[in-house]
Structure formats: C-alpha cells, structure tokens
CSV table of C-alpha atoms in Angstrom, one decimal:
chain,number,residue,atom,x,y,z
A,1,CYS,CA,-0.1,0.0,-0.2
A,2,GLY,CA,1.5,3.3,-1.0
A,3,ALA,CA,0.2,6.5,1.0
A,4,ARG,CA,-2.0,9.0,-1.2
A,5,GLU,CA,-2.3,11.5,1.4
A,6,THR,CA,-0.9,13.0,4.9
A,7,PRO,CA,-3.7,11.6,7.7
A,8,LYS,CA,-5.3,14.4,9.0
A,9,ARG,CA,-6.2,14.3,12.4
A,10,ALA,CA,-10.1,15.7,12.3
A,11,GLY,CA,-12.4,14.8,16.2
A,12,GLY,CA,-9.8,12.6,17.4
A,13,ARG,CA,-9.9,10.2,14.0
A,14,ALA,CA,-7.0,10.4,12.0
A,15,ALA,CA,-7.8,9.6,8.4
A,16,MET,CA,-4.7,8.6,5.3
A,17,TRP,CA,-5.7,7.7,1.9
A,18,THR,CA,-4.4,4.8,0.8
A,19,THR,CA,-3.6,2.8,-2.5
A,20,HIS,CA,-4.1,-1.2,-2.9
A,21,GLU,CA,-3.4,-2.9,-6.1
A,22,GLY,CA,-5.7,0.4,-8.3
A,23,LEU,CA,-8.0,1.1,-5.8
A,24,ASP,CA,-8.4,4.3,-3.9
A,25,THR,CA,-9.3,4.0,0.1
A,26,LEU,CA,-10.0,5.9,2.5
A,27,GLU,CA,-8.6,4.7,6.1
A,28,VAL,CA,-10.3,6.3,8.9
A,29,VAL,CA,-8.8,5.1,12.5
A,30,ASP,CA,-10.2,6.0,15.6
A,31,THR,CA,-7.7,7.4,17.8
A,32,VAL,CA,-10.2,6.7,20.8
A,33,GLU,CA,-10.8,3.7,19.9
A,34,GLY,CA,-8.2,1.9,19.0
A,35,GLU,CA,-10.6,0.9,15.9
A,36,ALA,CA,-9.7,0.9,12.3
A,37,ARG,CA,-12.6,1.3,10.0
A,38,ARG,CA,-12.8,1.0,6.2
A,39,ARG,CA,-14.9,3.8,4.6
A,40,LEU,CA,-15.7,2.9,0.8
A,41,GLY,CA,-17.5,5.7,-1.0
A,42,LYS,CA,-19.1,7.4,2.0
A,43,TYR,CA,-20.3,5.0,3.9
A,44,ILE,CA,-18.1,4.2,6.4
A,45,PHE,CA,-18.4,0.3,8.4
A,46,SER,CA,-16.5,-1.2,10.5
A,47,GLN,CA,-15.4,-4.8,8.5
A,48,SER,CA,-17.5,-6.5,10.6
A,49,GLU,CA,-20.8,-4.8,9.4
A,50,TYR,CA,-19.5,-4.9,5.6
A,51,ASN,CA,-19.2,-8.6,6.5
A,52,THR,CA,-22.8,-9.0,8.5
A,53,ILE,CA,-24.2,-7.1,5.2
A,54,TYR,CA,-22.1,-9.2,2.9
A,55,ALA,CA,-23.7,-13.1,4.8
A,56,LEU,CA,-27.3,-11.0,4.5
A,57,SER,CA,-26.3,-10.2,0.8
A,58,ALA,CA,-25.3,-13.9,0.0
A,59,VAL,CA,-27.8,-16.1,1.9
A,60,CYS,CA,-31.1,-14.1,1.1
A,61,ALA,CA,-29.1,-14.1,-2.3
A,62,ALA,CA,-28.9,-18.1,-2.6
A,63,LEU,CA,-32.2,-18.9,-1.5
A,64,SER,CA,-33.8,-16.4,-4.3
A,65,LEU,CA,-31.2,-18.0,-6.6
A,66,VAL,CA,-32.0,-21.4,-6.1
A,67,ALA,CA,-36.2,-20.7,-5.8
A,68,SER,CA,-36.4,-19.2,-9.5
A,69,LEU,CA,-34.3,-22.1,-10.6
A,70,VAL,CA,-37.1,-24.0,-9.2
A,71,VAL,CA,-39.9,-21.7,-10.9
A,72,VAL,CA,-37.3,-22.3,-14.5
A,73,ILE,CA,-37.1,-25.7,-14.2
A,74,SER,CA,-40.7,-26.7,-13.5
A,75,TYR,CA,-41.8,-24.9,-16.4
A,76,TRP,CA,-39.4,-26.8,-18.9
A,77,TYR,CA,-39.5,-30.2,-17.1
A,78,PHE,CA,-43.4,-30.8,-17.1
A,79,PRO,CA,-45.5,-30.0,-20.0
A,80,THR,CA,-48.5,-29.2,-17.8
A,81,LEU,CA,-47.1,-25.8,-17.1
A,82,LYS,CA,-45.9,-24.7,-20.5
A,83,LYS,CA,-48.4,-21.9,-20.5
A,84,PHE,CA,-48.6,-18.9,-21.9
A,85,SER,CA,-49.2,-17.6,-18.5
A,86,PHE,CA,-46.1,-19.6,-16.8
A,87,ARG,CA,-44.1,-19.1,-19.5
A,88,LEU,CA,-43.8,-15.1,-18.6
A,89,VAL,CA,-43.4,-15.8,-15.0
A,90,MET,CA,-40.2,-18.0,-16.1
A,91,TRP,CA,-38.8,-15.9,-18.0
A,92,MET,CA,-39.5,-13.0,-14.4
A,93,SER,CA,-37.7,-15.6,-12.8
A,94,CYS,CA,-35.0,-15.8,-15.1
A,95,ALA,CA,-34.2,-12.7,-14.5
A,96,GLU,CA,-35.0,-12.8,-10.5
A,97,ALA,CA,-31.9,-16.1,-10.9
A,98,MET,CA,-29.6,-13.4,-12.9
A,99,ALA,CA,-30.4,-10.6,-9.4
A,100,GLY,CA,-29.2,-13.7,-6.8
A,101,LEU,CA,-26.2,-14.8,-8.8
A,102,THR,CA,-24.6,-11.2,-8.8
A,103,GLY,CA,-25.9,-11.2,-5.2
A,104,LEU,CA,-24.4,-13.9,-4.4
A,105,PHE,CA,-20.5,-12.5,-5.8
A,106,GLY,CA,-20.7,-9.3,-2.7
A,107,ASN,CA,-18.1,-6.6,-3.1
A,108,THR,CA,-14.9,-8.1,-5.8
A,109,GLY,CA,-13.8,-4.7,-5.2
A,110,GLU,CA,-10.0,-5.6,-5.5
A,111,ALA,CA,-11.1,-7.3,-9.0
A,112,LEU,CA,-12.1,-3.5,-10.5
A,113,GLY,CA,-13.7,-4.5,-14.1
A,114,LEU,CA,-15.2,-7.5,-12.6
A,115,CYS,CA,-17.1,-5.3,-10.4
A,116,GLN,CA,-18.3,-3.0,-13.4
A,117,PHE,CA,-19.5,-5.5,-15.1
A,118,LEU,CA,-21.2,-6.9,-11.8
A,119,GLY,CA,-22.4,-3.6,-11.1
A,120,PHE,CA,-24.0,-2.8,-14.3
A,121,LEU,CA,-25.2,-6.8,-14.3
A,122,SER,CA,-27.3,-6.2,-11.0
A,123,ASN,CA,-29.1,-3.0,-12.3
A,124,ALA,CA,-30.3,-4.5,-15.8
A,125,ALA,CA,-31.3,-7.5,-13.4
A,126,GLU,CA,-33.4,-5.6,-10.9
A,127,LEU,CA,-34.8,-3.3,-13.1
A,128,SER,CA,-35.7,-6.3,-16.1
A,129,VAL,CA,-37.7,-8.4,-12.8
A,130,ALA,CA,-40.0,-5.7,-12.3
A,131,LEU,CA,-40.0,-4.8,-16.5
A,132,TRP,CA,-41.9,-8.5,-16.1
A,133,THR,CA,-43.8,-8.3,-13.4
A,134,LEU,CA,-45.8,-5.1,-15.2
A,135,ILE,CA,-45.8,-7.2,-19.2
A,136,ILE,CA,-47.6,-9.7,-16.7
A,137,ALA,CA,-49.9,-7.4,-14.6
A,138,TYR,CA,-50.8,-5.6,-17.8
A,139,LEU,CA,-51.4,-8.4,-20.0
A,140,MET,CA,-53.4,-9.9,-16.9
A,141,TYR,CA,-55.5,-6.9,-17.1
A,142,ALA,CA,-56.4,-6.3,-20.7
A,143,SER,CA,-57.1,-10.2,-20.5
A,144,ILE,CA,-59.9,-10.0,-17.9
A,145,GLY,CA,-61.2,-6.9,-18.7
A,146,ASN,CA,-61.5,-6.9,-22.4
A,147,VAL,CA,-59.2,-3.7,-22.8
A,148,GLY,CA,-58.8,-4.6,-26.6
A,149,GLU,CA,-57.1,-6.7,-28.6
A,150,MET,CA,-53.7,-4.9,-29.0
A,151,TRP,CA,-51.2,-6.0,-31.8
A,152,TRP,CA,-48.2,-7.0,-29.7
A,153,LEU,CA,-51.0,-9.6,-27.6
A,154,LYS,CA,-49.5,-12.8,-28.9
A,155,LYS,CA,-49.1,-15.4,-27.1
A,156,ASN,CA,-46.7,-17.4,-28.6
A,157,GLU,CA,-45.1,-14.7,-30.1
A,158,ASP,CA,-42.0,-13.5,-27.6
A,159,ARG,CA,-40.1,-11.7,-28.9
A,160,LEU,CA,-41.7,-8.1,-28.3
A,161,TYR,CA,-41.5,-9.7,-24.7
A,162,ILE,CA,-38.0,-10.3,-24.3
A,163,ILE,CA,-37.1,-6.6,-25.8
A,164,VAL,CA,-39.0,-4.7,-23.4
A,165,GLY,CA,-38.3,-7.3,-20.3
A,166,PHE,CA,-34.1,-8.5,-21.3
A,167,VAL,CA,-33.6,-5.3,-23.6
A,168,LEU,CA,-34.6,-2.2,-21.9
A,169,PRO,CA,-33.0,-2.5,-18.8
A,170,LEU,CA,-29.9,-3.3,-20.6
A,171,VAL,CA,-29.3,-0.8,-22.7
A,172,LEU,CA,-30.4,2.0,-19.7
A,173,SER,CA,-28.3,0.2,-17.5
A,174,THR,CA,-24.9,1.5,-19.8
A,175,LEU,CA,-25.1,4.9,-19.4
A,176,PRO,CA,-23.3,5.3,-15.8
A,177,TRP,CA,-20.8,3.8,-17.6
A,178,SER,CA,-21.0,7.5,-19.7
A,179,THR,CA,-19.5,9.0,-16.6
A,180,ASP,CA,-17.7,5.6,-15.0
A,181,ASN,CA,-19.7,5.2,-12.3
A,182,PHE,CA,-19.7,2.2,-11.9
A,183,GLY,CA,-17.8,-0.2,-9.2
A,184,SER,CA,-17.4,-1.1,-5.5
A,185,THR,CA,-20.7,0.5,-3.4
A,186,GLY,CA,-19.4,-1.5,0.0
A,187,ALA,CA,-20.5,-4.8,0.8
A,188,TRP,CA,-21.7,-5.1,-3.7
A,189,CYS,CA,-20.8,-3.7,-6.7
A,190,TRP,CA,-23.4,-1.3,-8.9
A,191,ILE,CA,-23.2,2.4,-9.0
A,192,THR,CA,-20.9,4.3,-7.5
A,193,ALA,CA,-21.7,7.5,-5.3
A,194,TYR,CA,-18.1,8.8,-4.3
A,195,ASN,CA,-14.3,8.7,-5.8
A,196,GLY,CA,-11.9,10.4,-3.2
A,197,GLU,CA,-12.8,13.8,-3.2
A,198,ASP,CA,-14.6,14.2,-6.6
A,199,ASP,CA,-18.0,15.9,-5.7
A,200,GLU,CA,-18.7,15.2,-9.7
A,201,ASN,CA,-18.6,12.2,-9.6
A,202,TYR,CA,-21.1,12.0,-6.3
A,203,THR,CA,-23.7,13.8,-8.1
A,204,ASN,CA,-23.8,12.3,-11.2
A,205,GLY,CA,-23.7,8.4,-9.5
A,206,THR,CA,-26.3,9.8,-7.1
A,207,LEU,CA,-28.5,11.0,-10.4
A,208,TRP,CA,-27.8,7.6,-12.0
A,209,ARG,CA,-29.3,5.3,-8.9
A,210,PHE,CA,-32.1,7.1,-9.3
A,211,LEU,CA,-32.8,7.8,-13.4
A,212,VAL,CA,-32.0,3.8,-14.0
A,213,LEU,CA,-33.5,2.3,-11.6
A,214,TYR,CA,-35.5,3.8,-8.6
A,215,VAL,CA,-37.7,6.3,-10.9
A,216,PRO,CA,-38.4,3.5,-13.3
A,217,VAL,CA,-39.0,0.8,-10.3
A,218,TRP,CA,-41.7,3.3,-8.9
A,219,ILE,CA,-43.2,3.9,-12.2
A,220,ILE,CA,-43.7,0.2,-12.5
A,221,VAL,CA,-45.2,0.0,-9.3
A,222,ILE,CA,-47.6,2.5,-9.8
A,223,LEU,CA,-48.2,1.5,-13.1
A,224,ILE,CA,-49.0,-2.3,-11.7
A,225,SER,CA,-51.1,-0.8,-8.3
A,226,TYR,CA,-53.6,0.8,-10.7
A,227,PHE,CA,-53.5,-2.4,-13.3
A,228,TYR,CA,-54.5,-5.1,-10.4
A,229,TYR,CA,-56.8,-2.4,-9.0
A,230,ARG,CA,-58.6,-2.4,-11.9
A,231,MET,CA,-58.2,-6.2,-12.0
A,232,TRP,CA,-60.1,-6.0,-8.7
A,233,SER,CA,-63.2,-4.3,-9.5
A,234,ILE,CA,-63.2,-6.3,-12.9
A,235,LEU,CA,-63.1,-9.9,-10.8
A,236,GLY,CA,-66.1,-8.2,-8.0
A,237,ALA,CA,-68.4,-7.3,-10.3
A,238,TYR,CA,-68.4,-11.3,-12.4
A,239,ARG,CA,-67.9,-12.8,-9.1
A,240,GLY,CA,-71.1,-11.2,-8.4
A,241,THR,CA,-72.7,-12.5,-12.0
A,242,ALA,CA,-70.9,-15.3,-11.6
A,243,ARG,CA,-73.1,-15.6,-8.2
A,244,GLY,CA,-76.3,-15.4,-10.2
A,245,ALA,CA,-75.2,-17.3,-14.0
A,246,LEU,CA,-72.2,-19.0,-13.4
A,247,GLY,CA,-73.2,-20.4,-9.7
A,248,ASP,CA,-71.3,-20.8,-6.7
A,249,GLU,CA,-68.2,-22.7,-7.8
A,250,GLN,CA,-66.8,-20.4,-11.0
A,251,ALA,CA,-67.5,-17.6,-8.1
A,252,LYS,CA,-65.2,-18.7,-6.3
A,253,LYS,CA,-62.3,-19.4,-8.5
A,254,LEU,CA,-62.4,-15.5,-9.2
A,255,GLN,CA,-62.2,-14.9,-5.8
A,256,LYS,CA,-59.5,-17.1,-5.2
A,257,LEU,CA,-58.0,-15.4,-8.0
A,258,GLN,CA,-59.1,-12.2,-6.8
A,259,SER,CA,-57.2,-12.8,-3.6
A,260,ARG,CA,-53.8,-14.3,-4.8
A,261,LEU,CA,-53.0,-10.8,-7.0
A,262,LYS,CA,-52.1,-9.1,-4.9
A,263,TYR,CA,-49.5,-10.6,-3.7
A,264,TYR,CA,-47.5,-9.6,-6.7
A,265,PRO,CA,-47.6,-6.0,-6.3
A,266,LEU,CA,-47.0,-6.4,-2.5
A,267,ILE,CA,-43.9,-8.1,-3.0
A,268,LEU,CA,-42.6,-5.1,-4.9
A,269,ILE,CA,-43.7,-2.6,-2.5
A,270,ILE,CA,-42.5,-4.3,0.2
A,271,SER,CA,-38.6,-5.3,-1.6
A,272,TRP,CA,-38.4,-1.5,-2.9
A,273,THR,CA,-39.4,0.3,-0.1
A,274,PRO,CA,-36.6,-0.1,1.8
A,275,GLY,CA,-34.1,-0.1,-0.6
A,276,THR,CA,-35.7,3.6,-1.2
A,277,ILE,CA,-35.4,5.1,2.1
A,278,ASN,CA,-31.8,4.0,2.1
A,279,ARG,CA,-31.1,5.4,-1.2
A,280,ILE,CA,-32.4,9.1,0.1
A,281,HIS,CA,-30.9,8.9,3.3
A,282,ASN,CA,-28.0,8.4,1.5
A,283,SER,CA,-28.3,10.9,-1.2
A,284,VAL,CA,-29.3,13.2,1.9
A,285,VAL,CA,-26.6,12.1,4.8
A,286,PRO,CA,-24.2,10.4,2.8
A,287,SER,CA,-21.0,10.9,5.8
A,288,ASP,CA,-23.7,9.2,8.6
A,289,PRO,CA,-25.6,5.8,7.4
A,290,ILE,CA,-27.6,3.6,9.3
A,291,PHE,CA,-26.7,-0.1,9.7
A,292,ALA,CA,-29.7,-1.4,10.3
A,293,LEU,CA,-31.3,0.2,7.3
A,294,TYR,CA,-28.8,-1.3,5.2
A,295,CYS,CA,-28.9,-4.5,6.9
A,296,ILE,CA,-33.0,-4.6,6.8
A,297,HIS,CA,-32.6,-2.9,2.5
A,298,THR,CA,-30.6,-6.5,1.9
A,299,MET,CA,-32.4,-8.5,3.4
A,300,PHE,CA,-35.6,-7.6,1.8
A,301,SER,CA,-34.2,-7.2,-1.8
A,302,ASN,CA,-32.7,-10.0,-2.2
A,303,LEU,CA,-35.4,-12.3,-0.7
A,304,ARG,CA,-37.7,-11.0,-3.2
A,305,GLY,CA,-37.3,-14.1,-6.1
A,306,LEU,CA,-37.8,-16.3,-3.2
A,307,MET,CA,-41.4,-15.0,-2.3
A,308,CYS,CA,-42.5,-14.0,-5.9
A,309,ALA,CA,-41.5,-18.2,-6.4
A,310,ILE,CA,-43.7,-19.1,-3.3
A,311,VAL,CA,-46.6,-17.1,-4.7
A,312,TYR,CA,-46.1,-19.4,-8.2
A,313,GLY,CA,-45.5,-22.5,-5.8
A,314,ALA,CA,-49.0,-21.6,-4.4
A,315,THR,CA,-51.0,-21.9,-7.8
A,316,PRO,CA,-52.6,-25.2,-7.4
A,317,ALA,CA,-52.2,-26.2,-11.0
A,318,VAL,CA,-48.0,-26.1,-9.7
A,319,LYS,CA,-49.2,-27.4,-6.6
A,320,LYS,CA,-50.7,-30.3,-8.6
A,321,THR,CA,-47.9,-30.6,-10.7
A,322,TRP,CA,-45.7,-31.1,-8.4
A,323,PHE,CA,-47.7,-33.2,-5.4
A,324,ASN,CA,-48.2,-35.7,-8.6
A,325,PHE,CA,-44.2,-35.6,-9.4
A,326,PHE,CA,-43.3,-36.9,-5.9
A,327,GLU,CA,-46.4,-39.3,-5.7
A,328,SER,CA,-44.9,-41.0,-8.8
A,329,LEU,CA,-41.3,-41.1,-7.7
A,330,LYS,CA,-42.9,-42.5,-4.2
A,331,SER,CA,-44.2,-45.3,-6.0
A,332,LYS,CA,-41.5,-46.0,-8.4
A,333,GLY,CA,-40.0,-46.2,-5.4
A,334,ASN,CA,-42.5,-48.4,-3.2
A,335,GLY,CA,-43.0,-50.6,-7.1
A,336,ALA,CA,-38.3,-51.1,-6.9
A,337,THR,CA,-38.6,-51.9,-3.2
A,338,GLU,CA,-41.2,-55.1,-3.4
A,339,MET,CA,-39.8,-56.7,-7.0
A,340,ALA,CA,-36.9,-56.7,-4.9
A,341,MET,CA,-38.8,-58.5,-1.6
A,342,THR,CA,-40.8,-61.1,-4.3
A,343,THR,CA,-37.2,-62.1,-6.8
A,344,PRO,CA,-36.2,-64.9,-5.8
A,345,ALA,CA,-32.4,-65.2,-4.4
A,346,LYS,CA,-30.0,-66.8,-6.5
A,347,THR,CA,-28.6,-70.5,-4.9
A,348,GLU,CA,-25.4,-71.8,-5.3
A,349,PRO,CA,-25.2,-75.0,-6.6
A,350,THR,CA,-24.8,-77.7,-4.1
A,351,PRO,CA,-20.9,-79.2,-5.1
A,352,ALA,CA,-20.6,-83.0,-5.6
A,353,VAL,CA,-19.1,-85.6,-3.0
C-alpha cells in the first residue's frame, strides 16, 4: 500500500488515503477506541459490519437464486406447466436468478473490471424483474378487462416481451458507464456515488441511481397497482354475476384469483421500500449511514425472488403438478422395493461329493 495523502486528524480520528492494487481506500482510524474503520465511497462501516451485510446479501440471494431456478426448471420439465402465463413467470424468474447470482458475488472491489460488470448486470437484472412484473400485470388486465386486442398481445410470440423485459434494462443500465460510475459501493458492486474527493462523480452517481433504477421501478409499481386495482374491480363485478348466472363454483375460482393477485404488487412494494428509503437517506446524509437500515434493505431486496417463487408455488396447477411428481417418485420407489423383495434369491449349486 502507498500513502496518497498525509494523515489528517479531526475529532479524535486520523484519516489517510492509501492505494491498494489500483484502488483508492480511505482508512479512518479512531484514536479513542483504537478501532480501524474502512471508508468505501462515503459510507463508513467497520469491516465486521460490512461482513454482516455481505453475509445477509449472500444468504438471501442464494435462497432467491435456488427458488427462481426451481420455477424455471418447473416450466421446462413439466408439460402441464407450459402455458403462456407460466412462461411469463419463467422469464421473470430468469431475471430474478440473475439478480440472485450477482448478489452472491458481493464486493469484488479488488477485481475492478469484474465489479463494474457485476454492478451493471445487477442494475439490469433488478430493472428487468420490475418490467416483467409490469408485463404480466398488464397482460392479465388486458385479458380480464377486455381492453381490446393489441397488435403485440400474441401468446406464441415472445420477441417484444423479451425486448422490453431484457433488452431495455440492459440498454438503460449502460448509461452510468458514460460517467464511469460502476464499481464497489461497500458490501456489493453497483453504481458508485463517490470517488475520492470528486464531488461531480458523487452527483453523477446519485442521479444515475435514481434515474436508471429507483424512479423507473416506482413508476412501474404505480402502473402495476393501477392495473391490479382495475382487475380487482372487474373481478368483483364478475364474482357478483357468477353467483347469479354461473354458480358458486365459478364465483369461488374468481375469488381465489382475486385474492392471489394482491401478492405481486405487495412483493414489489415490500422489497423496494427499504432500499428506496436507504438511498434517499444516503443522498441527503451521505456521511452518516444507518447500519440497521442497510441490513433491512439488503434482506428484503434479495428475498424478492424467494417471495415470488412462493406465490408461484401456491398456484393450484403448480401444487398439483409437483404433488403428482413426488407421488410418482414414491410409487416408483415402492415398486422397486417390492420387486426386490419378491425376486427369489439365486442359490449356489451344491458341489458333488
């Protein structure tokens, strides 16, 4: 390590910029407590606190990654689940799996190129999940509400959906590259909001964080909430009609559909609210982060894939398919055991005396 700047003492602390493998790191030494703290960007935590945040991120991201892969495998493995609606959820789960994968890497700051790429990929994956949720919400609303046949509402044509759900987030996520704002942000890699003493870089990074992720996500949340509100209203009217014309069974099905719809916008709101509060706080008071808020932000944002997979798994068709699958495995196992028990054992011939 080489010293970049002479240590400065202020309020009982000595601060010194050091360079390690091409990365600038500000080490803040508290002379009263005798505890070394590391400052990455403008967010100051001890190494143990960073380790705690990364551990939360890794565990929650791993759970979401596994759950999302189960959704993807379910679609491709079971013919009964190869329906249009499940295909859309499968694409959304692909984006969730990518977000979970980037969460497992944490901060690879010493490998700067890898960290910048992971930051870019993480932003694209998070935005992709939100856009796929919006696509699903709109298509359900258009189907239930008889909005009118759109030229792009084709069940066997995914190209436009893929452009909106995957290509658009990738394009938008390239914008922070223009000001070199991808890199280490502490416990993970994303859009950096500070680089040494460069206030312009801090301003650019803060703007990019909101322009290419948080603002689009909350616009999407508002749109999704509107579509679901309209669906609830329409299904409520249908339910009343069904009781009079179609019978109680159809009314119960519509009621179950209506009750399940509320979870998807709720998951988005739950998973994005702590992170949004944290980023607003970072922007207003960048030198005084709240450790507990970071932990809550990390946990809820990385558990979104698991929550969506649970809602998907609660679908009657999915539950029935997996139940039949495990029953078939059980019957095959019992059949193999019975065959082994009923097959006569081979006896060795008695040698002649």
